[in-house]
C-alpha positions as a printed Julia matrix, in Angstrom:
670×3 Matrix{Float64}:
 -152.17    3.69   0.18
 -150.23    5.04  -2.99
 -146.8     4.79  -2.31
 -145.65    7.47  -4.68
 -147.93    9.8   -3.27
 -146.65    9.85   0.81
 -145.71   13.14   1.39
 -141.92   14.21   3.69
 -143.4    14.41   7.3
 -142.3    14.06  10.5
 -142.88   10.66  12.72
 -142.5     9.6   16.07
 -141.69    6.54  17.21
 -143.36    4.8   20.9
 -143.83    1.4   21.68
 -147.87    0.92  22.25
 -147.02   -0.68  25.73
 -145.12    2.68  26.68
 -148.9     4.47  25.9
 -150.49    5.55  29.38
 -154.27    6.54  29.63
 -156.27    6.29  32.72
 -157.74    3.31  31.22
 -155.16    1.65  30.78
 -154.26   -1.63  33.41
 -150.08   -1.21  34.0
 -149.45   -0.8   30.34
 -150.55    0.86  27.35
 -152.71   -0.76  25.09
 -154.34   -0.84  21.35
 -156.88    1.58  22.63
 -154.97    3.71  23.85
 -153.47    4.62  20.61
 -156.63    6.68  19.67
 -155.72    8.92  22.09
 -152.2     8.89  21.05
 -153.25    9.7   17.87
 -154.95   12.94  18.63
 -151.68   14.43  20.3
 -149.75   13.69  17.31
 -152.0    15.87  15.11
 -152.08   18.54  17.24
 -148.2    18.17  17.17
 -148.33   18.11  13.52
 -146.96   14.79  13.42
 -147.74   12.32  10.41
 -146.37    9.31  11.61
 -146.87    6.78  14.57
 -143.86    4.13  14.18
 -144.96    1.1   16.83
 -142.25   -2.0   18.14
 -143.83   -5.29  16.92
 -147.02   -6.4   18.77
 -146.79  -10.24  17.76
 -147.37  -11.99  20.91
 -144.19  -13.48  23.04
 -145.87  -14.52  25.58
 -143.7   -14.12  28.95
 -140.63  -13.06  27.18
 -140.87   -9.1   26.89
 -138.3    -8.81  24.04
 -140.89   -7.58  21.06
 -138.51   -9.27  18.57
 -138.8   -12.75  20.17
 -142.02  -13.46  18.85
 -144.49  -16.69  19.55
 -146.41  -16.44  16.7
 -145.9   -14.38  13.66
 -149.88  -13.66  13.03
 -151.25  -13.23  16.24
 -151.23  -10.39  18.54
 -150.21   -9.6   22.11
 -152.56  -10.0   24.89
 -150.48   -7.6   27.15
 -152.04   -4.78  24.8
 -155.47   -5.89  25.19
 -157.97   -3.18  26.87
 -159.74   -6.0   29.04
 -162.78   -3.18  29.92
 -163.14   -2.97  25.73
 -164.15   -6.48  25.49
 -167.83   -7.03  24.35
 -168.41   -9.19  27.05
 -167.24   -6.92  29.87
 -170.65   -5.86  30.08
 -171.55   -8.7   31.98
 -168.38   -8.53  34.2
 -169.44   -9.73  37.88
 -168.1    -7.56  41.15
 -164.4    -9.89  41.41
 -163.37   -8.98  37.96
 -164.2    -5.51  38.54
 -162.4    -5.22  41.89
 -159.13   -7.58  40.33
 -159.02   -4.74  37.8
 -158.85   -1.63  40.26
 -156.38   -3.9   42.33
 -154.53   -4.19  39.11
 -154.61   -0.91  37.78
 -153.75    0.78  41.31
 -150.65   -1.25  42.01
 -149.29   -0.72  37.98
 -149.74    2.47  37.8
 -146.88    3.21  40.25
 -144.61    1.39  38.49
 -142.07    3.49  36.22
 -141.48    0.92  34.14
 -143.9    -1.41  33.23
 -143.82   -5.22  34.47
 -144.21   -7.48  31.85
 -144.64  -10.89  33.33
 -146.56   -9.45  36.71
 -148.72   -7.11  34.22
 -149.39   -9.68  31.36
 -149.92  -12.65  34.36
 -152.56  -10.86  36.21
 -154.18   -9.56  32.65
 -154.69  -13.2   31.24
 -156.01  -14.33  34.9
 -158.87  -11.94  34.59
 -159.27  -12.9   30.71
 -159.73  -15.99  32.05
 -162.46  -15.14  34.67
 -164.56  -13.48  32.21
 -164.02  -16.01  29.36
 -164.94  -18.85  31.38
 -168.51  -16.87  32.3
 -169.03  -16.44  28.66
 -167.73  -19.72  27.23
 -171.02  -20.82  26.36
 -172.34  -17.95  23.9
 -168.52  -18.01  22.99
 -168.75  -21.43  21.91
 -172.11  -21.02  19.94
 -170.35  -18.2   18.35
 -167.73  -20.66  16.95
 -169.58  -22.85  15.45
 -171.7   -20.93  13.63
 -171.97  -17.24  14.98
 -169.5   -14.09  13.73
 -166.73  -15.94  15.94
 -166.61  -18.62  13.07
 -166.45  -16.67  10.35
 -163.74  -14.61  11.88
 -161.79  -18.24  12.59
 -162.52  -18.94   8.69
 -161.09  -15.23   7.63
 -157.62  -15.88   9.64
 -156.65  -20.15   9.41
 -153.47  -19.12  10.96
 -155.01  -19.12  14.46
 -155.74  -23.21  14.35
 -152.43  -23.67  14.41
 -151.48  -20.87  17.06
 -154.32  -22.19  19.67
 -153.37  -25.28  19.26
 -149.53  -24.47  19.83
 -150.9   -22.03  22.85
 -152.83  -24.52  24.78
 -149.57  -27.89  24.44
 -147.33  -24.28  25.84
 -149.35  -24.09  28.56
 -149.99  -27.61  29.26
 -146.08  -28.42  29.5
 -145.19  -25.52  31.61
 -144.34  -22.85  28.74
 -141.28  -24.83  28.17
 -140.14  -24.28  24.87
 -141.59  -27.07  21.84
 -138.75  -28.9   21.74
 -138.51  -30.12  25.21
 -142.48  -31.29  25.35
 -143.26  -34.46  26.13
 -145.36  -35.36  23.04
 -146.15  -33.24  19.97
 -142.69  -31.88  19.59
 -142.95  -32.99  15.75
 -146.28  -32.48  13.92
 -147.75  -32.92  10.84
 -150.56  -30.28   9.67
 -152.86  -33.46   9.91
 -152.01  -33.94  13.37
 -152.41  -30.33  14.17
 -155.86  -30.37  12.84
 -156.63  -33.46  14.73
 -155.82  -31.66  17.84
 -158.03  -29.03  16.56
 -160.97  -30.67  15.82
 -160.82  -32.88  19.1
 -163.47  -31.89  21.29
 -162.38  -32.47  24.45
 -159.79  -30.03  23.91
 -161.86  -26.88  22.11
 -162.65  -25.38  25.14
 -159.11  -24.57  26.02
 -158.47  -24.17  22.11
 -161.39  -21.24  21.62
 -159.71  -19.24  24.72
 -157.27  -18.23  22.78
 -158.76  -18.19  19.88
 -161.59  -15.41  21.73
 -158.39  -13.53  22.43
 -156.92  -13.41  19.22
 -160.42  -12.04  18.05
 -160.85   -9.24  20.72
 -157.06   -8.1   19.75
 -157.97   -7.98  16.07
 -161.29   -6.07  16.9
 -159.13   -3.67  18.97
 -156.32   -3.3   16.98
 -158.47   -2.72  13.78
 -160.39   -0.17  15.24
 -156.92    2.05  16.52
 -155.85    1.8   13.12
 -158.81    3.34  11.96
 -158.65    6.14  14.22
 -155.29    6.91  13.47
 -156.2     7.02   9.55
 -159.11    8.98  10.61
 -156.84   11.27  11.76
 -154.9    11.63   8.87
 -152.19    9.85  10.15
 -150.12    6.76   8.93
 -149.58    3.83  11.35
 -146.49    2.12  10.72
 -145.25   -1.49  12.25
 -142.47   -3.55  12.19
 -142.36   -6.58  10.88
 -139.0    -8.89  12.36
 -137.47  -10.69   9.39
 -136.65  -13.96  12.02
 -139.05  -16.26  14.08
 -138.25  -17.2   17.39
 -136.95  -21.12  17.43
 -139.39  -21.69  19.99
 -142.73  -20.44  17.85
 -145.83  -21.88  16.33
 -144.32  -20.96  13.17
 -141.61  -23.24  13.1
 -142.97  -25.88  15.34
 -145.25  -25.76  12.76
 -143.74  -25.26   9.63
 -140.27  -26.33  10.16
 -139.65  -27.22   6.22
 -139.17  -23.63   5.53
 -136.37  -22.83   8.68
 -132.82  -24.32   8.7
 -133.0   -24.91  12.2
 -129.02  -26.0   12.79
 -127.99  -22.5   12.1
 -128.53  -19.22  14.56
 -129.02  -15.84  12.47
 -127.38  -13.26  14.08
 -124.36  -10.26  13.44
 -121.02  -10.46  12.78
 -118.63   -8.93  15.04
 -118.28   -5.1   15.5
 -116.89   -2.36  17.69
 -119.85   -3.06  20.2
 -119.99   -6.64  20.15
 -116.44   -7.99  19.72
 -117.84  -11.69  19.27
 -120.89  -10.67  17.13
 -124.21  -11.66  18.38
 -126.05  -14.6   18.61
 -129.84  -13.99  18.37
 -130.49  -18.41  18.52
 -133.61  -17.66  15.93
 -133.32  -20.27  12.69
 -132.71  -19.21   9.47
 -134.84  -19.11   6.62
 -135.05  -21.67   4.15
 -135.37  -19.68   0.83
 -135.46  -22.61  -1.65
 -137.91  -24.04   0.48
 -139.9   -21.24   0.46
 -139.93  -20.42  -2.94
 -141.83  -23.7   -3.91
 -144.98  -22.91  -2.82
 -143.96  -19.02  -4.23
 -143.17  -17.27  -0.4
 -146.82  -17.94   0.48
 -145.82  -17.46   4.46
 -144.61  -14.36   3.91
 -147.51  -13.41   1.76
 -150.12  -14.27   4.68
 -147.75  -12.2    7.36
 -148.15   -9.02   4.87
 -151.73   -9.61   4.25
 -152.43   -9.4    7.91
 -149.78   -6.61   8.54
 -151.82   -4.5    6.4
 -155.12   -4.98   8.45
 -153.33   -2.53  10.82
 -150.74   -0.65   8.88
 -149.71    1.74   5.98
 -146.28    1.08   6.21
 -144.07   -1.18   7.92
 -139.93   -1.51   8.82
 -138.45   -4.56   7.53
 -136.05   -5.38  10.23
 -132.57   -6.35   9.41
 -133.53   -6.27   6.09
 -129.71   -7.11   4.89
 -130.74  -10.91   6.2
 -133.09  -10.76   2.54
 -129.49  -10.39   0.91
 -127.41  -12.8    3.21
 -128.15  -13.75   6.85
 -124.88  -14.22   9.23
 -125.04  -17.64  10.72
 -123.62  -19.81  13.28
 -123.89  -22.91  14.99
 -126.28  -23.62  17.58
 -123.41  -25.15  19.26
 -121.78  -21.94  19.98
 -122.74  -18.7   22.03
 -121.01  -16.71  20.49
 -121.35  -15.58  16.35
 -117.3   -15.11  16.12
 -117.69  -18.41  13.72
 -120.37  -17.75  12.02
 -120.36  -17.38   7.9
 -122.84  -15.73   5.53
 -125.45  -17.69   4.12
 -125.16  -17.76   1.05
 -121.9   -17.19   0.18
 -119.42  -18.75  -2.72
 -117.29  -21.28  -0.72
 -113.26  -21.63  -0.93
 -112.98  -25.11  -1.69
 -110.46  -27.62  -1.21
 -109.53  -27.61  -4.55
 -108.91  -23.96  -4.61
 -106.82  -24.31  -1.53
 -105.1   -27.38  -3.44
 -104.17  -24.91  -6.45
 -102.55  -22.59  -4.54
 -100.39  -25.04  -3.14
 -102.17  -26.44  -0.01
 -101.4   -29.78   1.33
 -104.17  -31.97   3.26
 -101.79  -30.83   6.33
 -101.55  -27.8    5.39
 -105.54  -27.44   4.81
 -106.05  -28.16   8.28
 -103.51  -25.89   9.7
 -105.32  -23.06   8.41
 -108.99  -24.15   9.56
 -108.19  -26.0   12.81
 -106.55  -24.63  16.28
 -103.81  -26.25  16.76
 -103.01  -25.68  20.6
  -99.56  -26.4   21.85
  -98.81  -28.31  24.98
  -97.35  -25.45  26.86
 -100.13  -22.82  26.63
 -102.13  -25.38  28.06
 -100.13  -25.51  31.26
  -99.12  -21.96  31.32
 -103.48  -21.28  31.14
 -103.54  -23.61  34.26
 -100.51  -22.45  35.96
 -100.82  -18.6   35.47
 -104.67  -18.28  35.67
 -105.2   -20.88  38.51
 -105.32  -19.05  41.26
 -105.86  -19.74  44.92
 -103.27  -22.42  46.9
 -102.72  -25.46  44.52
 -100.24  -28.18  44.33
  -98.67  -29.24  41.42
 -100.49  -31.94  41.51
 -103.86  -30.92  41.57
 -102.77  -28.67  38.37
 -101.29  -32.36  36.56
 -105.16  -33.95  37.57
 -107.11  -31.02  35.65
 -104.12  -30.47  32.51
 -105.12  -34.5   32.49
 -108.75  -33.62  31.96
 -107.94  -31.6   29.2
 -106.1   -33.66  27.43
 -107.97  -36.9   27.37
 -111.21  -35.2   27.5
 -111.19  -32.26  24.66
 -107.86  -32.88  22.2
 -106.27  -35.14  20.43
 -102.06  -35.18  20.08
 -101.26  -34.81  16.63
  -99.07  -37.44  15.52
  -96.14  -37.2   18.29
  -95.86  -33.54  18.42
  -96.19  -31.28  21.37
  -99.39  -30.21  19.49
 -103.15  -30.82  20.13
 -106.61  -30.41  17.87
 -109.72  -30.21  19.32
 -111.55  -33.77  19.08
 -114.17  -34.17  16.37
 -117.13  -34.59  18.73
 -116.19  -31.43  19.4
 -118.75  -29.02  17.36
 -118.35  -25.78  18.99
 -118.53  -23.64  22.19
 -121.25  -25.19  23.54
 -119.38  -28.9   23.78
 -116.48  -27.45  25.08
 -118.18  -26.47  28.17
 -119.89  -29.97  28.49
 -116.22  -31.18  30.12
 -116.47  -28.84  33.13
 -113.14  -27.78  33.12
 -111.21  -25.45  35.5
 -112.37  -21.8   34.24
 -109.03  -20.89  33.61
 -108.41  -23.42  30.6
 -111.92  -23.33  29.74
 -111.45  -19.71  28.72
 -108.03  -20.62  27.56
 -109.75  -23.44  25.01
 -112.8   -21.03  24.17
 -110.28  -18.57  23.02
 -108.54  -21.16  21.23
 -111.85  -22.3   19.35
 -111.94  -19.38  17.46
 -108.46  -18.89  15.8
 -108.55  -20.62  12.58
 -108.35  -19.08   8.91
 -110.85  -20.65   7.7
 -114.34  -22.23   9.07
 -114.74  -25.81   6.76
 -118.97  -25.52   7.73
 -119.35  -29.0    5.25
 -116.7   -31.24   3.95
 -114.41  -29.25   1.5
 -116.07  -25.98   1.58
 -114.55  -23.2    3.58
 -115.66  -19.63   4.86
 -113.15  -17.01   5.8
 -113.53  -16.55   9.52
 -114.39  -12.73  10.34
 -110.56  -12.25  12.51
 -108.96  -14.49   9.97
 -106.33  -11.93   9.81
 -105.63  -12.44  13.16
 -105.25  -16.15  13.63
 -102.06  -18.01  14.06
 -102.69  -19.26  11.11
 -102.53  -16.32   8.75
  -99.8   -15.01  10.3
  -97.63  -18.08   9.34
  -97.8   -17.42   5.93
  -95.31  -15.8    3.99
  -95.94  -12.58   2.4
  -96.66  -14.12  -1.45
  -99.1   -16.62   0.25
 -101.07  -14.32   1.85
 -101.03  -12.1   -1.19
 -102.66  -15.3   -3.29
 -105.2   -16.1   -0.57
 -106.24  -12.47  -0.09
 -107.16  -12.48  -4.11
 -109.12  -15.54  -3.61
 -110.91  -14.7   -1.34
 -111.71  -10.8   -3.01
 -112.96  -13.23  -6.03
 -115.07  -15.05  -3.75
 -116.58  -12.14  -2.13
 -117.52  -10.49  -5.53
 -119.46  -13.19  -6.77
 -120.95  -13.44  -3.52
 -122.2    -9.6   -3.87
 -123.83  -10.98  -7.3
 -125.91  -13.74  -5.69
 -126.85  -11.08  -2.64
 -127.83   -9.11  -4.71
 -130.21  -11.23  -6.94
 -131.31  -12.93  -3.9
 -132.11   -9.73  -2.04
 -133.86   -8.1   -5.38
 -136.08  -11.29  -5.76
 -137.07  -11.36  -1.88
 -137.57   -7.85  -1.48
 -139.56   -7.74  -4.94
 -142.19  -10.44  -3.47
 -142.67   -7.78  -0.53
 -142.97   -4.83  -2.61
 -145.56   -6.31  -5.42
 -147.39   -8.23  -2.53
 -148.89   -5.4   -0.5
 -150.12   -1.68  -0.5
 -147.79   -0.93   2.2
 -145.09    1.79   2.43
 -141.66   -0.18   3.19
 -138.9     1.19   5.07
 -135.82   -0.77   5.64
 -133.62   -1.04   9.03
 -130.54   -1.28   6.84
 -127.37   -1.13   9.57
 -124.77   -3.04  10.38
 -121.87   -4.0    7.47
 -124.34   -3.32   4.48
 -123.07   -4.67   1.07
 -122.84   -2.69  -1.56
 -125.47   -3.77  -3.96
 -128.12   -3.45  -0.89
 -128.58    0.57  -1.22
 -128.63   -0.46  -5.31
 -131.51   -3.02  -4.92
 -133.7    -0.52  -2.41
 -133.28    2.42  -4.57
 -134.29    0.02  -7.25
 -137.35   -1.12  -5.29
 -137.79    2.21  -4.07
 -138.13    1.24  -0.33
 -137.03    3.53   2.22
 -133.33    3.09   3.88
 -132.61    4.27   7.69
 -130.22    7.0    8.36
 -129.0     7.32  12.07
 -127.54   10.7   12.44
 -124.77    9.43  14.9
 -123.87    6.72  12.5
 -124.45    8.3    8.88
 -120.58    8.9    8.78
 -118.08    8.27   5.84
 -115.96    5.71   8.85
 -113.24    5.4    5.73
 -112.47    8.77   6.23
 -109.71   11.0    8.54
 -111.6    12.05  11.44
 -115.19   10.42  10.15
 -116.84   13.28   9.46
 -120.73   13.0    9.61
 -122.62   13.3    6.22
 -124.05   16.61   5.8
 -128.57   16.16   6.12
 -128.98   17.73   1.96
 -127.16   14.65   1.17
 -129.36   12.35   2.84
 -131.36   10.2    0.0
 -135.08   11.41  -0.38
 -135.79    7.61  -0.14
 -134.71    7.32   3.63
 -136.21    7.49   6.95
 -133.29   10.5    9.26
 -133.68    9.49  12.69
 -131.01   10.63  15.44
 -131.77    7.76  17.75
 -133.3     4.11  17.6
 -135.11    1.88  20.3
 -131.41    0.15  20.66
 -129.85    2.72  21.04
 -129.37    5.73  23.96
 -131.73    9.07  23.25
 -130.22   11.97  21.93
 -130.01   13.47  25.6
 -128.13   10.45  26.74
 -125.75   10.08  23.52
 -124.92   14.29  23.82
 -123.95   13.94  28.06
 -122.11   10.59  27.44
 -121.1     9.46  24.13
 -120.77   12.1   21.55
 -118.17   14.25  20.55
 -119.79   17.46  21.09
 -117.13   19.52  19.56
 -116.96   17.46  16.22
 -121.26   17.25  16.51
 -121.49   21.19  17.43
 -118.9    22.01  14.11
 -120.61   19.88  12.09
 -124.34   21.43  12.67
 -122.86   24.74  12.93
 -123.54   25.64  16.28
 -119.77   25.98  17.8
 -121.9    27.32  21.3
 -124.31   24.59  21.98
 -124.5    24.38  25.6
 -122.86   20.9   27.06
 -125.27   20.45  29.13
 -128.68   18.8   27.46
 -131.81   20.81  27.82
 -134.67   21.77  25.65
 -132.84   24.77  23.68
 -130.11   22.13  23.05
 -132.86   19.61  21.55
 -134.61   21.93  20.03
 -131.2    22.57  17.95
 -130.52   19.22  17.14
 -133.88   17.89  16.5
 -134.21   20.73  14.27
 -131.12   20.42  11.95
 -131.6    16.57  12.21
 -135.74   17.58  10.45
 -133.64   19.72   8.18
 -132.98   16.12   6.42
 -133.59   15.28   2.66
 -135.38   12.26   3.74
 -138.94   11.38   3.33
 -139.62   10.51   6.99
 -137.89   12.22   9.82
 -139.13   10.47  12.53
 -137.97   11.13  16.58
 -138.69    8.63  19.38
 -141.28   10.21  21.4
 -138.91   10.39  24.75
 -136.95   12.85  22.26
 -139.54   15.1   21.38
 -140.4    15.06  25.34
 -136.98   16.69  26.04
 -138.19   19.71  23.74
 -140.46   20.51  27.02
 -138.7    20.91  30.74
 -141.95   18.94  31.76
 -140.74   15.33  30.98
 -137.11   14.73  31.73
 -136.06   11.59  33.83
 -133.64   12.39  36.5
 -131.33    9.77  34.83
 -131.39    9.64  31.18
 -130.39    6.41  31.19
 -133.87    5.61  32.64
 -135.37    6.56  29.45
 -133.68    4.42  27.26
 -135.64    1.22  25.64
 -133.53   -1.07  25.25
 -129.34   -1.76  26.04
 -128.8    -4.35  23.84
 -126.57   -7.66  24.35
 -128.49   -7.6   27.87
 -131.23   -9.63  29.04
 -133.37   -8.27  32.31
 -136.33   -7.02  33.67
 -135.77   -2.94  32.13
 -135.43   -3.77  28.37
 -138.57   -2.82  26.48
 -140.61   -1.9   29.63
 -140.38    1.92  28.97
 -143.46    4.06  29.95
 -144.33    7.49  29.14
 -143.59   10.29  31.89
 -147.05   11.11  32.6
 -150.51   10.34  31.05
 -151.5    10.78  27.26
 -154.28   13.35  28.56
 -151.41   15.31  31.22
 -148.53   15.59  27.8
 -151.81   17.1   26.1
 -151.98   19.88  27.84
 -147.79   20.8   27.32
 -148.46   23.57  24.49
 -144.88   24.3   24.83
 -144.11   20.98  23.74
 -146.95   20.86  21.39
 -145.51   24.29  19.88
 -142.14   22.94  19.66
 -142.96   19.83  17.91
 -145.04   21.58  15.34
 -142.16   23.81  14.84
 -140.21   20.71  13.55
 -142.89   19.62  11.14
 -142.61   22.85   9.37
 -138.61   22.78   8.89
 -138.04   22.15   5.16
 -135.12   20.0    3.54
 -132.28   21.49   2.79
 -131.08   22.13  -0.74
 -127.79   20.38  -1.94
């Protein structure tokens, strides 16, 4: 596909396992996107945007992904499989069993769905697994295994998951370290191709599937677009099997914000770049190559981690310690030229925790009847166990075989001077990650620390570290143009970036550059450094953007209007002073519409949005109809499902109307 040429259109985004067809078992599947498809042009829609379909086996988080080639089996259409044909009478009745107790469900089950799914894989596969094995050694099955190498390595990584329990790679038994030798060996071994070519046969069937929705969507004249996570899960083929190019003692994550006062922790490795670079990205090369199988564009998720990736220890929960990687290092002997003392150098990047807060955390938080006593046994605890005295002062470090959160909790203290010390962990000035090299810890400001210099002190730190920071944005910025260069020049495909979160400056710079589309978030495309944060008008949205006013992490526009927003500010701002508090399909169709009135290339609306532009579809609690709450882990996250049936929404022509209407809107001028 030309990139120039993609025309401004609108999009919607769904996640395929949200798709619902009468064919489908519990979930919707690669099939089922056909269908999909054919709604969207009748809505005048140009653009299906899809959640990442790598496989993650029984976790349902889309971003936490197994494998970085191979596909889901939850989205496989188990009555499309070429050997179906021959299905006997119990795989036929498991399916109806299946499909009848799903399809009840308003939110899709991932591990009961995905569970009974592979069991009747299995079924058929083991009544085929002769012709399937012929097939592999010399049929279309091998040629197909010879087309995509990357699957030696996932089968073999599938079956030693399976054989120790899914338990992640690095608690196995054997085979927790492997060579690519050994990993062929395991391969070859005959014993074990039978269990090997199961997946394998899957892998195959997806592709098949896949392929063929991709082509019906193109047929269509629409343009498929996937995402494509920047990270790999620790616990992946992909690093089990290439662990050269991670830094596995680092956790990417966030910094913190507003929402996530600690930042976030995501406990996926970071990438090793240099590493990478020696045999010129060729990982990333093979990850496009098959991307574009499928797709004609893709979203490059947190694509900022191209320009600098925040990372902490995998010692700590939290990411209030973390750094950027990479990023131009105070030293000691910058901290020596302004005057800084080996005392005073760890002043500012240890806790120093006085005697008397740790009582006060025991005496005030305790709780419950206690003696004294029983308070002087667990203050005891802390203070053999977890600090050190320094010198004879009423003043304690944390000891050195201390590392980070993580150890702290290893003492089972009392709760109340657990928190206490966890607290304590985190105020320092500075984080010293290696020996003499320093990072500016993201509350620096607010630790003890800082606020014990004097006024001239803290004006001559603050301009080191404003030096530091600027020749940081240098390196970001040639590291994120020579990354995001090897993307661009390496495939056909249309980029768009997920660029949120605290964005550098020379990030918009290097996409406009690359010309690779940014994301816009109407709720959050606000100049923050200004009284009252006023939201930036849609004609001055950049033609190279994607205007969307709500993500898959975020609550839908119904749920944002009734709970979050401002409506006065939001109502001024659009120019509707009378738009009714209450959400309903006049009040979408408003929003929606001045939000298509964007500049940018791709407006594109997650499909439970365009829903509300129809009384049909709305959830009695909107909150229902969300995707995903993030910083929570449970069984509703990314298990959304469409109201009603592909074939039923078809048949809406006041939604279809509506959403056609939106297509037609035109930019407006600045």
């Amino acid at each position: 596909m030309e990139k120039s040429a993609v025309k401004r259109m609108l999009g919607v985004a769904v996640p395929v396992g949200a798709l619902r067809t009468k064919n489908g078992i519990g979930v919707g599947e690669f099939t089922d996107l056909a269908e999909f498809a054919a709604l969207c042009k009748k809505m005048r829609v140009g653009l299906i945007q899809i959640l990442p379909v790598n496989d993650t086996g029984y976790e349902s988080s889309p971003y936490s992904s197994l494998t970085a080639f191979g596909l889901h089996p939850l989205y496989l259409s188990i009555e499309g499989l070429a050997e179906f044909s021959s299905a006997d009478k119990e795989v036929k009745n498991r399916i109806k069993t299946a499909r009848d107790k799903f399809e009840g469900y308003k939110r899709f089950s991932h591990y009961e769905v995905l569970k009974e799914k592979l069991g009747i894989c299995r079924l058929i596969y083991d009544s085929n697994k002769a012709e399937i094995s012929k097939s592999a050694a010399s049929g279309v099955l091998a040629a197909w295994i010879k087309a995509n190498t990357w699957v030696k390595e996932y089968a073999v990584y599938r079956r030693l998951k399976e054989v120790n329990d899914l338990k992640s790679w690095k608690d196995w038994g054997e085979y927790n370290t492997v060579t690519s030798a050994e990993i062929e060996k395991l391969w070859q071994d005959k014993k074990l191709s039978e269990e090997h070519l199961y997946w394998v046969w899957l892998q195959q069937a997806l592709d098949i599937q896949f392929a063929a929705a991709s082509k019906a969507i193109t047929d269509a004249g629409l343009i498929l677009e996937g995402d494509l996570p920047i990270l790999m899960n620790e616990d992946s083929c992909d690093v089990w099997a290439n662990p050269d190019i991670f830094i596995q003692g680092l956790s990417a994550g966030a910094p913190p914000d507003m929402y996530s006062p600690d930042g976030q922790n995501w406990g996926f490795p970071i990438y090793n770049w240099e590493a990478q670079e020696k045999d010129n990205f060729s990982w990333w090369k093979k990850r496009l190559a098959v991307a574009e199988k499928y797709y004609q564009a893709y979203r490059i998720d947190h694509v900022l981690g191209f320009f600098r990736i925040w990372a902490s220890s995998q010692k700590d929960y939290s990411s209030a310690l973390g750094r950027f990687v990479p990023y131009t290092p105070v030293t000691s002997g910058d901290l020596k030229r302004l005057g800084y003392d080996r005392n005073r150098i760890r002043w500012v990047s240890q806790p120093h925790i006085p005697t008397g807060e740790v009582w006060d955390a025991l005496k005030i938080n305790w709780g419950g009847s206690f003696t004294e006593a029983e308070i002087a046994e667990a203050a005891e605890k802390v203070f053999t166990k977890a600090l050190v005295r320094v010198n004879d002062e009423e003043l304690w470090l944390f000891k050195k075989k201390i590392k980070g959160e993580k150890d702290i909790d290893r003492f089972k203290l009392h709760p109340a001077v657990r928190n206490y010390l966890m607290t304590k962990w985190k105020d320092r000035l500075f984080l010293e990650y290696e020996k003499g090299r320093f990072f500016p810890v993201w509350y620096f400001r607010n630790s003890k620390a800082y606020k014990c210099q004097s006024e001239e002190d803290r004006n001559a730190l603050e301009a080191l570290l404003e030096k530091r920071q600027r020749k940081s944005e240098r390196i970001w910025s040639q590291l994120g143009m020579k990354l995001l260069s090897v993307m661009v020049e390496s495939s056909p495909m249309l980029p768009c970036a997920e660029d949120l979160g605290a964005v550098p400056a020379c990030v918009p710079k290097v996409l406009t550059r690359l010309r690779i589309l940014g994301l816009r978030v109407v709720r959050w495309f606000r100049a923050w450094d200004k009284d009252g944060q006023p939201y930036i008008p849609f004609e001055e949205y950049p033609q190279l953007s994607v205007c969307t006013p709500a993500v898959h992490d975020s609550s839908t526009v119904r749920e944002w209007w009734e709970k979050e927003a401002d409506q006065g500010q939001f109502s001024g701002f659009i120019g509707v002073p009378s738009l009714p508090r209450i959400y309903n399909p006049g009040t979408a169709k408003i929003i929606l519409s001045k939000s298509a009135s964007a500049r940018s290339r791709f407006r594109v609306f997650q499909i439970q949005d365009l829903l509300h532009l129809s009384n049909n579809w709305y959830s009695e609690n909107p909150e229902d109809e969300r995707v995903n709450v993030p910083g929570t882990a449970n069984d509703f996250n990314w298990t959304y499902r469409l109201p009603a049936l592909i074939s039923d929404i078809a048949k809406d022509n006041e939604l279809i109307h509506s959403v056609a209407e939106l297509s037609r809107i035109k930019s407006v001028k600045k």
